Amino acid sequence: MITTALTKLLGVDCPIIQGGMAWVATAELAAAVSQAGGLGVIGVGNMSVDGFRKEVQKAKALTQRPFGVNVMLMAPQAEAVLQAAIELEVPVVTTGAGNPGPYVEKLKQHGIKVLPVVSSVALGKRLARLGVDALIAEGWEAGGHIGNISTLALVPQLVDAVDIPVVAAGGIADARGIVAAFALGAAGVQMGTRFICSSECTVHPAYKKAILQASDRDATVTGYSTGHPVRCLRNRFTRQYQELEQSGASVEMLNQFGAGRLAKAARKGDVLYGSVMAGQGAGLVKQILPVQAIMEELMGDVQMLIRQLGGFSWQN
Ligand code: TUI
């Protein structure tokens, strides 16, 4: 157990939030992370409102502990999902891929903790003024839809700019990353890729295997030319997509070419022609373990590293 401003805010034992990954972070994973002392988060993505309700009920049946939902703001049903989250009394909402400003006041009125994911200091400052509870600063090392500032540079700049807890995300996959995030002033971390490789994650086994086999340079970026860059593992899909981009294909063509690719990889297991979204930390992930074991390893190693850093006897 490590107490920080984040664990106090969320009422959890460990300052670790599990990334709310669309098509990947289902109720089973979220509940397992919450049961293990972190904050599990259901990835809503493009789910229907009905599907969302079922997923939340499933999580509630699996854990009594706080959990969250991540609302992808580019989805057309995002506002309806947020309304359903209020009705279902979901304890925590994280948001991604957009500005949640218009929804903050209402969510707060209903006692929901709001933690937007931001990839710039400017949006973070605006949201802090609107009264969000904490900010998740996501560097471009992250998987999925990304901004363009690295975690190492973004986190301390956001920490200096706001007076609410900042959670570091992007490229963090082990205890060394967590301790580094603390050094940057973060009150906790969000990890996605690491939790994909857990026994409880319901993603297709081929997706997990692709992450285990990835090395440092495998997490590439598609979609720079569309204005919505996405980090995923290099495969036939990314090569074809990047060729299209280099040939000057229109945004419409590229969007059409990319449509449905995440579900193809995550649910069908097509890791050749699907989009295997994962962060640059993929190369650090070595085995599939139960969530409880991942959490114990992380928290044990964090405490050991902090002790080592506190003395003069450490090497390297
Ligand atoms: O949202 C993410 N990561 C995601 S969303 C996603 S679903 C998807 N599926 C297919 C294609 C594309 C996406 C997969 N991964 N991370 C959080 C995040 N939010 N990263 C960056 C941002 C962000 C970007 C712009 C947050 C706010 C923002 O604001 C723009 C504005 O309106 O000011």
Coordinates of N, CA and C in Angstrom, one line a residue, residues 95 116-127 135-142 145-162 164-172 180-188 190:
T95 N -11.7 10.6 -19.3 CA -12.1 10.9 -20.6 C -10.9 10.9 -21.5
P116 N -9.8 13.8 -16.6 CA -9.5 13.8 -18.0 C -8.1 13.4 -18.4
V117 N -8.0 12.7 -19.5 CA -6.7 12.4 -20.1 C -6.3 13.6 -21.0
V118 N -5.2 14.2 -20.8 CA -4.8 15.4 -21.6 C -3.4 15.1 -22.1
S119 N -3.1 15.7 -23.3 CA -1.7 15.5 -23.9 C -1.1 16.9 -24.0
S120 N -1.6 17.9 -23.4 CA -1.0 19.2 -23.4 C -1.2 20.0 -22.1
V121 N -0.3 20.9 -21.8 CA -0.5 21.7 -20.6 C -1.7 22.6 -20.7
A122 N -1.9 23.2 -21.9 CA -3.0 24.2 -22.1 C -4.3 23.6 -21.7
L123 N -4.7 22.4 -22.2 CA -6.0 21.8 -21.9 C -6.1 21.4 -20.5
G124 N -5.0 20.9 -19.9 CA -4.9 20.6 -18.5 C -5.2 21.8 -17.6
K125 N -4.7 22.9 -17.9 CA -4.9 24.1 -17.1 C -6.4 24.6 -17.2
R126 N -6.9 24.5 -18.4 CA -8.3 24.9 -18.6 C -9.3 24.0 -17.8
L127 N -9.0 22.7 -17.8 CA -9.8 21.7 -17.1 C -9.7 21.8 -15.6
L135 N -5.7 15.2 -13.2 CA -5.4 15.1 -14.6 C -4.5 13.9 -14.9
I136 N -4.8 13.2 -16.0 CA -3.9 12.2 -16.5 C -3.1 12.7 -17.6
A137 N -1.8 12.9 -17.4 CA -1.0 13.5 -18.4 C -0.4 12.4 -19.3
E138 N -0.9 12.3 -20.5 CA -0.5 11.1 -21.3 C 0.5 11.5 -22.4
G139 N 1.7 11.0 -22.3 CA 2.8 11.3 -23.3 C 2.6 10.5 -24.5
W140 N 3.3 10.8 -25.6 CA 3.1 10.2 -26.9 C 3.7 8.8 -26.9
E141 N 4.3 8.3 -25.8 CA 4.8 6.9 -25.7 C 3.6 6.0 -25.6
A142 N 2.4 6.5 -25.3 CA 1.2 5.7 -25.0 C 0.8 5.0 -26.2
H145 N -4.7 6.5 -29.4 CA -4.7 7.9 -29.9 C -3.8 8.7 -29.0
I146 N -2.8 9.5 -29.6 CA -1.8 10.2 -28.9 C -1.6 11.6 -29.2
G147 N -1.1 12.4 -28.3 CA -0.6 13.7 -28.6 C 0.9 13.7 -29.0
N148 N 1.6 14.8 -28.9 CA 3.0 14.7 -29.4 C 4.1 15.2 -28.4
I149 N 3.8 15.2 -27.1 CA 4.8 15.5 -26.1 C 5.1 14.3 -25.4
S150 N 6.4 14.1 -25.0 CA 6.8 12.9 -24.3 C 6.3 13.0 -22.8
T151 N 6.2 11.8 -22.2 CA 5.8 11.7 -20.8 C 6.8 12.5 -20.0
L152 N 8.1 12.3 -20.2 CA 9.1 12.9 -19.4 C 9.1 14.4 -19.4
A153 N 8.7 15.0 -20.5 CA 8.6 16.4 -20.6 C 7.2 17.0 -20.2
L154 N 6.1 16.2 -20.5 CA 4.8 16.7 -20.2 C 4.4 16.7 -18.7
V155 N 4.8 15.6 -18.1 CA 4.3 15.5 -16.7 C 4.8 16.6 -15.8
P156 N 6.1 16.9 -15.7 CA 6.5 18.0 -14.8 C 6.0 19.4 -15.2
Q157 N 5.8 19.6 -16.5 CA 5.3 20.9 -16.9 C 3.8 21.0 -16.5
L158 N 3.1 19.9 -16.5 CA 1.7 20.0 -16.1 C 1.6 20.1 -14.5
V159 N 2.5 19.4 -13.9 CA 2.6 19.4 -12.4 C 2.8 20.9 -11.9
D160 N 3.7 21.6 -12.6 CA 4.0 23.0 -12.3 C 2.8 23.9 -12.6
A161 N 2.0 23.5 -13.5 CA 0.9 24.4 -14.0 C -0.4 24.3 -13.2
V162 N -0.6 23.2 -12.5 CA -1.9 23.0 -11.8 C -1.7 22.7 -10.4
I164 N -3.7 20.4 -8.7 CA -4.5 19.1 -8.5 C -3.5 18.0 -8.8
P165 N -3.9 16.7 -8.3 CA -3.0 15.6 -8.6 C -2.8 15.4 -10.1
V166 N -1.6 15.0 -10.5 CA -1.3 14.7 -11.9 C -0.9 13.2 -12.0
V167 N -1.5 12.4 -12.9 CA -1.2 11.0 -13.1 C -0.4 10.9 -14.4
A168 N 0.7 10.2 -14.3 CA 1.6 10.1 -15.5 C 1.1 8.8 -16.3
A169 N 1.1 9.0 -17.6 CA 0.7 7.9 -18.5 C 1.6 7.9 -19.8
G170 N 1.8 6.8 -20.4 CA 2.5 6.7 -21.6 C 3.9 6.1 -21.4
G171 N 4.1 4.9 -21.8 CA 5.5 4.3 -21.8 C 5.8 3.7 -20.4
I172 N 4.9 3.7 -19.5 CA 5.1 3.2 -18.1 C 4.6 1.7 -18.1
A180 N 10.0 6.7 -11.6 CA 10.3 7.9 -12.4 C 9.2 8.9 -12.4
A181 N 7.9 8.4 -12.5 CA 6.8 9.3 -12.6 C 6.7 10.1 -11.2
F182 N 6.9 9.4 -10.1 CA 6.9 10.1 -8.8 C 8.0 11.2 -8.8
A183 N 9.1 10.9 -9.4 CA 10.2 11.9 -9.4 C 9.8 13.1 -10.2
L184 N 8.9 12.9 -11.2 CA 8.5 14.0 -12.1 C 7.4 14.8 -11.4
G185 N 6.9 14.3 -10.2 CA 5.9 15.0 -9.4 C 4.5 14.4 -9.6
A186 N 4.4 13.3 -10.3 CA 3.1 12.7 -10.4 C 2.6 12.0 -9.1
A187 N 1.3 11.9 -8.9 CA 0.8 11.3 -7.7 C 0.4 9.9 -8.0
G188 N 0.6 9.4 -9.2 CA 0.3 8.1 -9.6 C 0.5 7.9 -11.1
Q190 N -1.0 5.8 -14.9 CA -1.9 5.0 -15.6 C -1.2 4.1 -16.5

